[in-house]
Coordinates of C-alpha atoms in Angstrom, one line a residue:
Chain A
M10 CA -70.3 18.1 42.4
V11 CA -67.5 18.6 39.9
I12 CA -67.2 22.0 38.3
L13 CA -65.4 21.9 35.0
Y14 CA -63.7 25.1 34.2
Y15 CA -63.3 25.6 30.5
M16 CA -60.5 27.9 29.6
K17 CA -59.6 28.7 26.0
R18 CA -56.0 27.5 25.4
Y19 CA -55.2 30.2 22.9
E20 CA -56.5 32.4 20.2
Q21 CA -54.9 34.1 17.2
F22 CA -54.8 37.8 17.0
P23 CA -54.4 39.6 13.6
H24 CA -50.9 40.3 12.5
T25 CA -50.4 41.6 9.0
A26 CA -47.5 39.4 7.8
D27 CA -47.0 36.8 10.5
I28 CA -49.1 34.9 13.1
G29 CA -50.0 36.4 16.4
V30 CA -51.0 34.1 19.2
R31 CA -52.5 34.9 22.6
A32 CA -52.0 31.9 24.9
F33 CA -53.8 31.6 28.2
G34 CA -53.1 29.7 31.4
K35 CA -54.1 29.6 35.1
D36 CA -50.4 29.8 35.8
I37 CA -47.1 30.3 33.9
R38 CA -46.6 26.6 33.5
E39 CA -49.9 26.4 31.6
I40 CA -48.9 29.4 29.5
F41 CA -45.9 27.4 28.4
E42 CA -47.9 24.3 27.6
N43 CA -50.6 26.2 25.7
A44 CA -48.2 28.3 23.7
A45 CA -46.6 25.1 22.6
F46 CA -49.9 23.6 21.7
A47 CA -50.9 26.7 19.8
M48 CA -47.7 26.6 17.7
F49 CA -48.3 22.9 16.7
D50 CA -52.0 23.4 16.2
I51 CA -51.1 26.1 13.6
A52 CA -48.4 24.0 12.0
A53 CA -50.4 20.8 11.7
D54 CA -53.8 19.2 12.1
L55 CA -53.5 17.6 15.6
E56 CA -57.0 16.2 15.8
G57 CA -56.9 12.5 16.6
L58 CA -53.1 12.3 16.3
K59 CA -51.9 9.3 18.3
C60 CA -48.8 10.0 20.4
D61 CA -46.2 7.3 20.6
I62 CA -43.0 9.3 20.9
E63 CA -41.8 11.1 24.0
E64 CA -39.3 13.9 23.9
R65 CA -37.6 15.4 26.9
F66 CA -36.4 19.0 27.4
E67 CA -34.1 20.8 29.8
L68 CA -33.6 24.5 29.0
A69 CA -32.2 27.6 30.7
A70 CA -32.5 31.3 29.9
D71 CA -32.2 34.6 31.7
N72 CA -35.9 35.2 32.4
S73 CA -39.4 33.8 31.8
E74 CA -39.9 35.4 28.4
E75 CA -36.6 34.4 27.0
L76 CA -37.2 30.9 28.4
L77 CA -40.6 30.8 26.6
V78 CA -39.0 31.6 23.3
A79 CA -36.2 29.1 23.9
W80 CA -38.8 26.4 24.7
L81 CA -40.8 27.1 21.5
D82 CA -37.7 27.3 19.3
E83 CA -36.4 24.0 20.8
L84 CA -39.8 22.4 20.0
L85 CA -39.6 23.7 16.4
Y86 CA -36.0 22.4 16.1
R87 CA -37.1 18.9 17.1
F88 CA -40.0 19.1 14.7
Y89 CA -37.8 20.0 11.8
T90 CA -34.8 17.8 12.5
K91 CA -36.5 14.7 14.1
H92 CA -39.6 15.1 12.0
I93 CA -42.0 14.6 14.9
I94 CA -45.4 16.4 15.2
L95 CA -45.8 17.1 18.9
S96 CA -49.3 17.6 20.4
R97 CA -49.2 17.1 24.1
F98 CA -46.9 19.0 26.5
E99 CA -46.1 18.6 30.1
I100 CA -44.0 21.1 32.0
T101 CA -42.5 19.1 34.9
E102 CA -40.4 21.9 36.4
L103 CA -40.4 25.6 35.9
T104 CA -38.6 28.6 37.4
D105 CA -37.8 32.0 35.8
K106 CA -34.6 30.5 34.4
V107 CA -35.0 26.8 34.1
L108 CA -37.5 24.5 32.4
K109 CA -37.9 20.8 32.4
A110 CA -40.6 19.3 30.2
K111 CA -41.9 16.3 28.2
A112 CA -43.7 16.4 24.9
F113 CA -45.5 13.7 23.2
G114 CA -46.1 13.2 19.5
R115 CA -45.8 11.1 16.4
E116 CA -43.4 10.9 13.5
I117 CA -44.4 12.9 10.4
G118 CA -43.9 9.8 8.2
S119 CA -47.2 9.1 6.7
N120 CA -48.8 12.1 8.4
R121 CA -47.5 14.6 5.9
N122 CA -51.0 15.5 4.9
R123 CA -51.5 16.8 8.4
L124 CA -48.9 19.6 7.9
K125 CA -50.4 23.1 7.4
T126 CA -48.1 26.1 8.0
E127 CA -44.3 26.3 8.1
I128 CA -43.4 28.3 11.2
K129 CA -39.9 29.7 11.0
A130 CA -39.5 30.8 14.6
A131 CA -41.0 32.4 17.7
T132 CA -40.0 36.1 17.9
Y133 CA -39.2 38.3 20.8
S134 CA -41.2 41.1 19.3
D135 CA -43.4 42.8 21.9
L136 CA -43.3 39.6 23.9
A137 CA -44.6 39.9 27.5
I138 CA -46.2 37.5 30.0
K139 CA -49.0 39.4 31.7
K140 CA -51.3 38.8 34.6
S141 CA -54.9 38.6 33.5
E142 CA -58.3 37.9 35.0
G143 CA -58.2 34.3 36.3
G144 CA -54.5 33.7 35.4
Y145 CA -51.9 34.8 32.8
L146 CA -51.6 35.4 29.2
V147 CA -48.9 35.9 26.7
E148 CA -48.8 37.4 23.2
I149 CA -46.3 35.9 20.8
I150 CA -45.6 36.7 17.2
F151 CA -44.5 33.7 15.1
D152 CA -42.6 34.3 11.8
V153 CA -44.2 32.2 9.1
Chain B
M10 CA -55.1 45.5 16.9
T11 CA -52.7 48.2 17.9
I12 CA -52.5 51.0 15.4
W13 CA -50.2 54.0 14.9
N14 CA -51.8 57.0 16.5
G15 CA -48.7 59.2 16.0
P16 CA -48.5 61.8 13.3
L17 CA -47.3 61.2 9.8
E18 CA -46.3 64.4 8.0
K19 CA -46.4 64.7 4.3
I20 CA -43.1 65.7 2.7
D21 CA -44.3 65.3 -0.9
E22 CA -46.6 63.1 -3.0
F23 CA -44.5 60.0 -2.3
R24 CA -42.7 60.6 1.0
W25 CA -44.0 60.9 4.6
C26 CA -41.9 61.5 7.8
I27 CA -42.6 60.6 11.4
P28 CA -42.0 63.9 13.2
R29 CA -39.3 64.1 15.9
T30 CA -37.7 60.9 14.6
D31 CA -35.6 60.2 11.6
G32 CA -38.2 57.9 10.0
V33 CA -39.3 58.3 6.4
I34 CA -42.0 56.2 4.7
Y35 CA -42.4 56.0 0.9
A36 CA -46.1 55.9 0.2
N37 CA -49.0 57.7 -1.5
E38 CA -51.9 59.4 0.2
H39 CA -54.2 56.3 -0.2
M40 CA -51.6 53.9 1.2
V41 CA -51.0 55.9 4.3
A42 CA -54.5 55.0 5.6
D43 CA -53.5 51.3 5.6
I44 CA -50.1 52.0 7.1
R45 CA -51.7 53.6 10.1
N46 CA -53.6 50.4 10.7
D47 CA -50.8 48.4 12.3
K48 CA -47.6 48.9 14.2
A49 CA -45.3 49.3 11.1
A50 CA -44.8 53.1 11.6
E51 CA -43.9 52.6 15.2
Q52 CA -41.3 50.0 14.1
V53 CA -39.8 52.6 11.6
A54 CA -39.4 55.0 14.5
N55 CA -37.8 52.3 16.7
V56 CA -35.2 51.5 14.0
A57 CA -34.2 55.2 13.9
M58 CA -32.9 54.7 17.4
L59 CA -30.2 52.1 16.4
P60 CA -26.7 53.1 17.3
G61 CA -24.6 54.5 14.4
I62 CA -27.6 54.9 12.0
V63 CA -26.8 57.1 9.1
G64 CA -29.5 59.3 7.6
N65 CA -33.1 58.1 8.0
S66 CA -34.8 54.9 9.0
L67 CA -36.6 54.2 5.8
A68 CA -39.6 52.2 4.7
M69 CA -40.6 51.2 1.2
P70 CA -44.2 51.5 0.1
D71 CA -44.9 47.7 0.6
I72 CA -44.2 48.4 4.3
H73 CA -46.1 46.3 6.8
W74 CA -45.9 45.2 10.4
G75 CA -42.9 42.8 11.0
Y76 CA -41.0 41.9 14.2
G77 CA -38.2 44.3 15.2
F78 CA -37.8 46.1 11.9
P79 CA -40.9 46.6 9.8
I80 CA -41.1 44.5 6.5
G81 CA -40.0 47.0 3.9
G82 CA -37.5 48.6 6.2
V83 CA -34.1 49.9 5.2
A84 CA -31.4 51.2 7.7
A85 CA -27.7 51.9 7.2
T86 CA -25.3 52.1 10.1
D87 CA -21.7 53.5 10.0
V88 CA -19.3 50.6 10.5
D89 CA -16.5 52.8 11.7
A90 CA -18.6 54.9 14.1
G91 CA -20.0 52.2 16.3
G92 CA -22.7 51.2 13.8
V93 CA -24.6 48.0 14.7
V94 CA -25.8 45.0 12.8
S95 CA -29.2 43.5 13.9
P96 CA -30.3 40.0 13.0
G97 CA -33.9 41.4 13.3
G98 CA -33.0 43.9 10.5
V99 CA -32.4 41.0 8.1
G100 CA -35.1 38.6 9.3
F101 CA -35.3 34.8 9.8
D102 CA -35.3 34.0 6.1
I103 CA -31.8 35.3 5.4
N104 CA -31.5 36.1 1.6
C105 CA -35.1 35.5 0.9
G106 CA -35.0 36.7 -2.7
V107 CA -36.2 36.3 -6.3
R108 CA -34.8 35.3 -9.6
L109 CA -36.3 35.8 -13.0
M110 CA -35.6 33.4 -16.0
R111 CA -36.6 34.2 -19.5
T112 CA -37.8 31.7 -22.2
R113 CA -38.1 32.0 -26.0
L114 CA -41.7 30.8 -25.6
T115 CA -44.7 33.0 -26.2
E116 CA -48.0 32.9 -24.3
D117 CA -49.7 31.2 -27.3
E118 CA -47.1 28.4 -27.3
V119 CA -47.4 27.9 -23.5
K120 CA -51.2 28.2 -23.1
P121 CA -52.1 24.7 -24.5
K122 CA -49.5 23.1 -22.3
L123 CA -49.9 25.3 -19.3
R124 CA -51.7 22.7 -17.0
E125 CA -49.1 20.1 -17.9
L126 CA -46.3 22.6 -17.2
V127 CA -47.7 23.6 -13.8
Y128 CA -48.2 20.0 -12.8
C129 CA -44.7 19.0 -13.9
L130 CA -43.2 21.9 -11.9
Y131 CA -45.4 20.7 -8.9
N132 CA -44.2 17.1 -9.2
D133 CA -40.5 17.8 -9.8
I134 CA -39.9 20.6 -7.2
P135 CA -40.1 19.7 -3.6
A136 CA -42.4 22.2 -1.8
G137 CA -44.3 22.6 1.4
V138 CA -43.6 22.0 5.1
G139 CA -41.2 19.2 5.8
S140 CA -40.2 18.6 2.1
K141 CA -36.8 17.2 1.3
G142 CA -34.5 18.2 -1.6
D143 CA -32.4 15.8 -3.6
I144 CA -29.0 17.2 -2.5
K145 CA -27.7 15.0 0.3
I146 CA -24.2 15.9 1.4
S147 CA -21.9 15.5 4.3
E148 CA -21.4 18.4 6.8
K149 CA -17.9 18.8 5.3
E150 CA -19.3 19.3 1.8
E151 CA -22.1 21.5 3.2
R152 CA -19.5 23.8 4.7
K153 CA -18.0 24.2 1.2
L154 CA -21.5 24.9 -0.2
L155 CA -21.9 27.7 2.4
V156 CA -18.7 29.4 1.2
E157 CA -19.1 28.7 -2.6
G158 CA -22.9 29.2 -2.8
A159 CA -24.5 29.0 -6.2
K160 CA -21.1 28.1 -7.8
W161 CA -20.9 24.9 -5.7
V162 CA -24.3 23.7 -7.0
V163 CA -23.4 24.7 -10.6
E164 CA -20.2 22.7 -10.4
H165 CA -22.2 19.7 -9.2
G166 CA -24.5 19.8 -12.3
Y167 CA -27.2 22.2 -11.3
G168 CA -27.0 24.8 -13.9
R169 CA -24.5 26.7 -16.1
R170 CA -21.5 28.9 -15.5
E171 CA -23.3 32.0 -16.9
D172 CA -26.0 31.7 -14.3
I173 CA -23.5 32.8 -11.7
E174 CA -22.7 36.0 -13.6
Y175 CA -26.3 37.1 -13.3
T176 CA -26.7 36.4 -9.6
E177 CA -26.1 39.1 -7.0
E178 CA -22.5 38.7 -5.5
N179 CA -22.1 36.0 -8.2
G180 CA -24.1 33.7 -5.9
A181 CA -21.4 33.6 -3.2
I182 CA -20.8 36.6 -1.0
K183 CA -17.2 36.8 0.3
G184 CA -16.5 36.5 4.0
A185 CA -18.8 33.6 4.8
D186 CA -17.6 31.8 7.9
P187 CA -18.9 28.3 8.3
G188 CA -17.3 28.2 11.7
S189 CA -19.9 30.7 12.9
V190 CA -22.8 28.4 11.8
S191 CA -23.8 26.0 14.7
S192 CA -24.2 22.3 14.1
R193 CA -27.9 22.8 14.9
A194 CA -28.2 25.2 12.0
Y195 CA -26.5 22.6 9.7
E196 CA -28.9 20.0 11.0
R197 CA -31.9 22.1 10.3
G198 CA -30.7 23.0 6.8
K199 CA -29.7 19.5 5.9
S200 CA -31.8 17.9 3.2
Q201 CA -33.6 21.2 2.5
S202 CA -31.3 22.4 -0.4
G203 CA -33.4 22.5 -3.5
T204 CA -36.7 22.9 -1.7
L205 CA -39.1 25.8 -2.3
G206 CA -40.5 26.1 1.3
S207 CA -44.0 27.3 2.0
G208 CA -46.0 30.4 2.9
N209 CA -45.4 33.1 0.3
H210 CA -42.7 31.2 -1.5
F211 CA -43.5 30.3 -5.1
I212 CA -42.5 29.5 -8.6
E213 CA -44.6 31.4 -11.2
V214 CA -45.0 31.2 -14.9
Q215 CA -45.7 34.7 -16.2
V216 CA -46.1 36.5 -19.5
V217 CA -44.7 40.0 -20.2
D218 CA -47.8 42.1 -20.8
D219 CA -46.5 45.6 -21.0
I220 CA -43.2 47.3 -21.7
Y221 CA -42.4 50.8 -20.4
D222 CA -38.7 51.1 -21.3
Q223 CA -38.0 49.5 -24.7
A224 CA -34.3 50.0 -24.7
T225 CA -33.7 48.5 -21.2
A226 CA -36.2 45.7 -21.9
E227 CA -34.0 44.7 -24.9
V228 CA -30.9 44.6 -22.8
F229 CA -32.8 42.5 -20.2
G230 CA -33.9 40.2 -23.1
V231 CA -37.6 40.6 -22.6
S232 CA -40.4 41.6 -25.0
K233 CA -44.2 41.7 -24.9
G234 CA -45.9 38.3 -25.1
Q235 CA -42.8 36.5 -23.9
V236 CA -43.1 33.9 -21.1
V237 CA -40.8 34.2 -18.1
L238 CA -40.4 32.2 -14.8
M239 CA -40.1 33.8 -11.4
I240 CA -38.7 32.0 -8.3
H241 CA -39.2 33.3 -4.8
S242 CA -37.4 31.4 -2.0
G243 CA -34.7 31.7 0.7
S244 CA -32.3 30.0 3.0
R245 CA -34.9 27.5 4.5
G246 CA -34.2 26.1 8.0
L247 CA -30.5 26.9 8.0
G248 CA -31.2 30.7 7.7
Y249 CA -34.0 30.5 10.3
Q250 CA -31.8 28.8 12.8
V251 CA -28.9 31.3 12.3
C252 CA -31.2 34.2 12.9
D253 CA -32.8 32.5 15.8
E254 CA -29.5 31.8 17.6
Y255 CA -27.9 35.2 16.9
S256 CA -31.0 37.1 17.9
K257 CA -30.8 35.3 21.3
D258 CA -27.0 36.0 21.6
M259 CA -27.4 39.6 20.8
I260 CA -29.9 40.2 23.6
G261 CA -26.8 39.7 25.8
C262 CA -24.9 42.2 23.8
L263 CA -27.3 45.0 24.7
A264 CA -26.0 45.3 28.2
K265 CA -22.4 44.6 27.2
Y266 CA -22.3 47.4 24.6
N267 CA -24.6 49.7 26.6
I268 CA -27.2 49.7 23.8
E269 CA -30.9 50.6 24.5
V270 CA -33.5 49.4 22.0
P271 CA -37.3 49.6 22.5
D272 CA -37.9 46.0 21.3
R273 CA -35.9 42.9 22.1
Q274 CA -36.2 41.8 18.5
L275 CA -34.0 44.8 17.6
A276 CA -31.2 43.3 19.6
C277 CA -27.9 44.1 17.9
A278 CA -24.1 44.4 18.3
P279 CA -21.5 46.7 16.8
V280 CA -20.5 45.5 13.3
N281 CA -16.9 45.5 14.4
S282 CA -17.5 43.5 17.7
P283 CA -16.7 39.8 17.9
E284 CA -20.5 39.1 18.1
G285 CA -21.3 41.3 15.1
K286 CA -18.5 39.7 13.0
A287 CA -19.7 36.2 14.0
Y288 CA -23.3 37.0 13.0
I289 CA -22.2 38.5 9.6
G290 CA -20.0 35.5 8.9
A291 CA -23.0 33.2 9.6
M292 CA -25.5 35.4 7.8
K293 CA -23.3 35.3 4.7
C294 CA -23.3 31.4 4.9
A295 CA -27.1 31.4 5.0
A296 CA -27.1 33.9 2.1
N297 CA -24.9 31.6 0.0
Y298 CA -27.1 28.7 0.9
A299 CA -30.1 30.6 -0.4
W300 CA -28.4 31.5 -3.7
A301 CA -27.5 27.8 -4.1
N302 CA -31.1 26.9 -3.3
R303 CA -32.6 29.2 -5.9
Q304 CA -30.1 27.9 -8.4
C305 CA -31.2 24.3 -7.7
L306 CA -34.8 25.3 -8.0
M307 CA -34.2 27.0 -11.4
H308 CA -32.3 23.9 -12.6
L309 CA -35.3 21.7 -11.7
A310 CA -37.7 24.2 -13.4
R311 CA -35.6 24.1 -16.6
G312 CA -35.9 20.3 -16.5
A313 CA -39.7 20.6 -16.3
F314 CA -39.8 23.0 -19.3
E315 CA -37.6 20.6 -21.3
K316 CA -39.9 17.7 -20.5
V317 CA -43.1 19.5 -21.4
F318 CA -41.9 21.2 -24.5
S319 CA -39.6 18.3 -25.7
K320 CA -36.7 20.7 -26.4
G321 CA -33.4 21.4 -24.7
E322 CA -32.9 24.4 -22.3
Y323 CA -30.7 26.2 -24.9
D324 CA -33.3 25.9 -27.6
L325 CA -35.9 27.1 -25.2
G326 CA -33.7 30.1 -24.3
L327 CA -34.0 29.4 -20.5
D328 CA -31.5 32.1 -19.4
L329 CA -31.3 33.8 -16.0
I330 CA -32.0 37.5 -16.2
Y331 CA -31.0 38.2 -12.6
D332 CA -31.2 37.0 -9.0
V333 CA -31.5 39.5 -6.1
A334 CA -31.9 39.2 -2.4
H335 CA -34.5 41.2 -0.4
N336 CA -33.7 40.1 3.2
I337 CA -30.0 40.8 3.9
A338 CA -27.4 43.2 5.4
K339 CA -24.6 44.3 3.1
I340 CA -21.4 46.2 3.7
E341 CA -21.4 49.0 1.0
K342 CA -19.5 52.2 0.5
Y343 CA -21.3 55.6 0.2
S344 CA -20.2 59.1 -0.1
I345 CA -21.8 61.0 2.8
G346 CA -21.1 64.7 3.2
G347 CA -18.2 64.4 0.7
K348 CA -16.5 61.6 2.7
E349 CA -16.5 57.9 1.8
R350 CA -18.0 55.8 4.5
T351 CA -18.5 52.1 5.0
L352 CA -22.1 51.3 5.9
C353 CA -23.9 48.2 6.9
V354 CA -27.1 48.4 4.9
H355 CA -30.0 46.4 6.3
R356 CA -32.7 45.5 3.8
K357 CA -35.6 43.6 5.3
G358 CA -38.1 43.2 2.7
A359 CA -36.4 45.7 0.4
T360 CA -34.5 45.1 -2.8
R361 CA -31.0 46.3 -3.7
A362 CA -31.3 48.6 -6.7
F363 CA -27.9 49.6 -8.0
P364 CA -27.7 52.5 -10.6
P365 CA -26.2 52.4 -14.1
G366 CA -22.4 52.2 -13.9
H367 CA -22.1 50.6 -10.5
P368 CA -19.0 48.4 -10.4
E369 CA -20.8 45.4 -8.9
L370 CA -23.1 45.0 -11.9
P371 CA -22.3 42.6 -14.7
A372 CA -21.0 44.3 -17.9
K373 CA -24.3 43.7 -19.7
Y374 CA -26.3 45.8 -17.2
Q375 CA -23.7 48.6 -16.8
K376 CA -25.8 51.0 -19.0
T377 CA -29.2 50.0 -17.8
G378 CA -28.8 49.7 -14.0
Q379 CA -29.6 46.6 -12.0
P380 CA -32.6 44.5 -12.9
V381 CA -34.9 44.7 -9.9
I382 CA -37.5 41.9 -9.6
I383 CA -40.8 42.7 -7.9
P384 CA -43.2 39.8 -7.3
G385 CA -46.9 40.7 -6.9
D386 CA -49.7 38.5 -5.8
M387 CA -50.9 35.5 -7.7
G388 CA -53.8 37.2 -9.4
R389 CA -52.4 40.5 -10.5
N390 CA -49.0 41.6 -11.7
S391 CA -45.3 41.4 -11.1
Y392 CA -42.7 43.9 -12.3
L393 CA -39.2 44.1 -13.6
L394 CA -37.6 47.5 -12.7
A395 CA -34.2 49.1 -13.1
G396 CA -32.0 50.8 -10.5
T397 CA -31.5 54.6 -10.6
K398 CA -28.9 57.1 -9.4
K399 CA -31.7 58.8 -7.4
A400 CA -32.0 55.8 -5.2
E401 CA -28.8 56.9 -3.4
E402 CA -31.2 58.5 -1.0
T403 CA -32.5 55.0 0.0
F404 CA -29.0 53.4 0.0
Y405 CA -29.9 52.0 -3.4
S406 CA -32.9 50.2 -2.1
T407 CA -36.5 49.9 -3.3
C408 CA -39.7 47.9 -2.7
H409 CA -39.7 44.0 -2.7
G410 CA -43.3 43.1 -3.5
A411 CA -46.9 44.0 -3.1
G412 CA -46.8 43.8 0.7
R413 CA -49.5 42.1 2.8
M414 CA -52.5 44.1 3.8
M415 CA -54.5 41.4 5.6
S416 CA -53.4 38.9 8.2
R417 CA -53.3 35.3 7.2
S418 CA -56.1 34.3 9.6
E419 CA -58.3 37.1 8.2
A420 CA -57.5 35.9 4.7
V421 CA -58.5 32.3 5.6
K422 CA -61.7 33.6 7.1
R423 CA -62.6 35.7 4.0
A424 CA -61.8 32.8 1.7
R425 CA -64.2 30.4 3.5
G426 CA -66.7 29.0 1.1
R427 CA -64.7 30.2 -1.9
S428 CA -62.4 28.3 -4.2
I429 CA -59.4 30.5 -4.6
S430 CA -58.0 28.2 -7.2
G431 CA -61.3 28.2 -9.1
E432 CA -61.4 32.0 -9.1
L433 CA -57.9 32.2 -10.4
E434 CA -58.7 29.5 -13.0
K435 CA -61.5 31.7 -14.4
K436 CA -58.9 34.3 -15.0
G437 CA -56.8 31.6 -16.8
I438 CA -54.3 31.2 -14.0
I439 CA -53.5 27.6 -12.9
V440 CA -52.3 27.2 -9.3
K441 CA -51.1 24.1 -7.4
S442 CA -50.3 24.2 -3.7
T443 CA -49.2 21.6 -1.2
G444 CA -50.4 23.5 1.9
R445 CA -54.1 23.2 2.8
E446 CA -54.6 26.8 3.6
T447 CA -51.8 28.3 1.6
L448 CA -54.0 29.5 -1.3
A449 CA -56.4 31.2 1.0
E450 CA -53.6 32.8 3.0
E451 CA -52.0 34.0 -0.2
M452 CA -55.1 35.1 -2.1
P453 CA -54.7 38.3 -4.1
D454 CA -57.1 40.3 -1.8
A455 CA -54.7 39.8 1.1
Y456 CA -52.1 42.0 -0.7
K457 CA -51.7 45.6 -1.6
D458 CA -51.9 46.3 -5.3
V459 CA -48.4 45.9 -6.6
N460 CA -49.2 48.5 -9.3
E461 CA -49.7 51.1 -6.7
V462 CA -46.5 50.1 -4.8
V463 CA -44.5 50.3 -8.0
G464 CA -46.2 53.6 -8.9
V465 CA -44.7 55.1 -5.7
V466 CA -41.1 53.9 -6.2
M467 CA -41.3 55.1 -9.8
G468 CA -42.9 58.4 -8.7
A469 CA -40.2 58.9 -6.1
G470 CA -37.6 58.1 -8.7
I471 CA -35.9 55.3 -6.8
S472 CA -36.5 52.7 -9.6
N473 CA -37.7 52.8 -13.2
K474 CA -40.4 50.6 -14.7
V475 CA -39.1 48.3 -17.4
C476 CA -41.9 45.9 -17.9
R477 CA -44.9 44.3 -16.3
M478 CA -45.8 40.6 -16.1
R479 CA -49.1 38.8 -15.6
P480 CA -49.3 35.4 -14.0
L481 CA -50.2 32.3 -16.0
G482 CA -49.6 29.5 -13.5
A483 CA -47.9 29.0 -10.1
I484 CA -46.8 26.4 -7.6
K485 CA -46.9 27.3 -3.9
G486 CA -45.6 25.6 -0.9

C-alpha cells in the first residue's frame, strides 16, 4: 500500500504592508523549493504553465537563512531580467553555505496575463528557519 | 499575528512614547489601538538602538509594520559621531515619491471626458508587472541618467526646464556614484524608465474640493474645483536591486564595525565608512532614476491630456506644483544644543517638509514652506500640505499617505464577490488596473482614513493643511 502524505507547501500570514509567507518542508531542501514556489505562485498564475526553459543556479552565503534570501533574490533577478516565469524548482545540492539548483519555467512573452503581483525582494526581517512537527518551516516577508 | 504588548505612554493628544526607549509615535487615541495590532511599535523601538542616533526614533501617524524600520519611520544619525546609514531605513523602493501637477481644467470640464482620459492614461503609460518603458539607452547613457536624473530626461524631450525647479534636489541629488551601482542593478532597471510599476503605485486625476489656507493655495496655484494630477512611483527594479545588494553587504559590516541590531534588516554601516559611502552613492543614483521616472510619467500624462482635450499643455496649464520623495536618506544640517551638526536623516514612508525660508526651497515657495503631497486611498481624499518650523522636532518630516491597515491577503478576501471598480464607479470614480488583484488589494477599506492621519500632523503642528483633493479617476499597476 502506498501512503501519500500531503503537506501544504506554503501559506500566507497577514502582514500589514507586505506579504508574509510561511513555507513548509520535510527538510531544509524542501523549504527552499517551497519558498521559491510560494514566491512565484504569488507573482503569477502558475496553473497549467508548461515549462520549456531550464535555469541553473550556484549560490553561496554565510548561513542557511542568508542563502535562502540569496536564492529567492536570484530567482527574482532572473524573472525580471530574463522575463521567465519559473514554476518548478529542484535543489540538487545544499549545505549551510552552498546551493546548487535547477528551476524550470516559461518565457513571459504571451503569458503576461498570468502576472499578478510585483515582488520587489525577499527581506531578512525576522527571518528564521525553524524545526516544526514533521519537518521545518520558515517565515519570510516579501516586499511588494 | 504578533502584536505589540509593550506599553505606549501618552505624551499629549498627538504624541506617544515607548517607555525606556527613545521611540515616539505621532498618533491620536483612536489610531493607537490599530498601532498595537502589529509589530510596528517594536520596530520603532529597534530603530532607537542604531549607533549614532540623534534624538528620538520617530514614527508618523501612517505608521505600519515594515521590514527593519517601520513604514512611517524617521531616524537621524550624527555623521561625525559614528552615525550609521541603513538601507532598511530607506526601503527597497528608493525615492518612492509623489508629484502633483495642476491643470486649468475644472471638474465640470473634465467629467464628460473622464472615462476617455482615464483610458488614454491607461493606454499610454506602461504599468504593471513586467511592463517596459519607451526609453531604451545604453549602459553608458544610463550612467549619465543616474547622475543627471530628471534633467537628463528633460533634455531628451520629456518635459520642460521649469519642471526641474519644482522637483526636490532639482531632480538630481549631488554625489550620485554610478560606479557603486552593480551591472545587475543596471540590468534590472533597464527598459523600466517611464513605467509606473504596480502595487500601490498610481496616477490619479483629482479635484481640489476644499481649501484651508487660501494665501498658500494661491502660491501653490490651486483653487477649489480645479483638476490636478498626482503621480506615485519610484525607482523600479534598479532601486530594488541596489537595496537588495547593499542590505546583504551590510550584514557583513555589523561584525566589522561592532554593531548590534535586533533585526538583520536593520543592517547598517557608519556613513563615513567605505561601505556607507558606497551605499549612499548608489542610493543617490536610484533616487535620480526615480526623479527621471516620475518626470517621464508626467510627460506621458501631459500627452494624454493634450489628446483628450485637443489643446496644448501650456493652454491646459499643465504645470508641476512639486515632486517630493518619501523613501530616502538625506544628509542635512541641524542645530542641536546650539551646535550645527550634519545628520543622515532616514525617511522611510515619511515626507520631507521644509519650513518657510529654507534655502533648499525654490524662490516661489520661500514664504509658504515646502509643498507636501499626501496621497490617500482611491476612494477618499488626498492632501496638499505645507512645511512648518515646528517640524524641526521631526527633522522636517511628516506623514506620507494614509497607511495600510489591512494586509493584502485580507483585503483580497474581503473583496471577494464585490466589484471594487463598480463600487468606486457609483461614487463617480473611474479606475483601470492591469493587475488582477490590485484593485482588491488597494481597496479604500484596506487603508487608514487619510483625513485622520493629516489631522494628527496638523494637530501636532508638523505640517499645515493647504487643500484637500477628491479622486475622479485613477490608473493602477
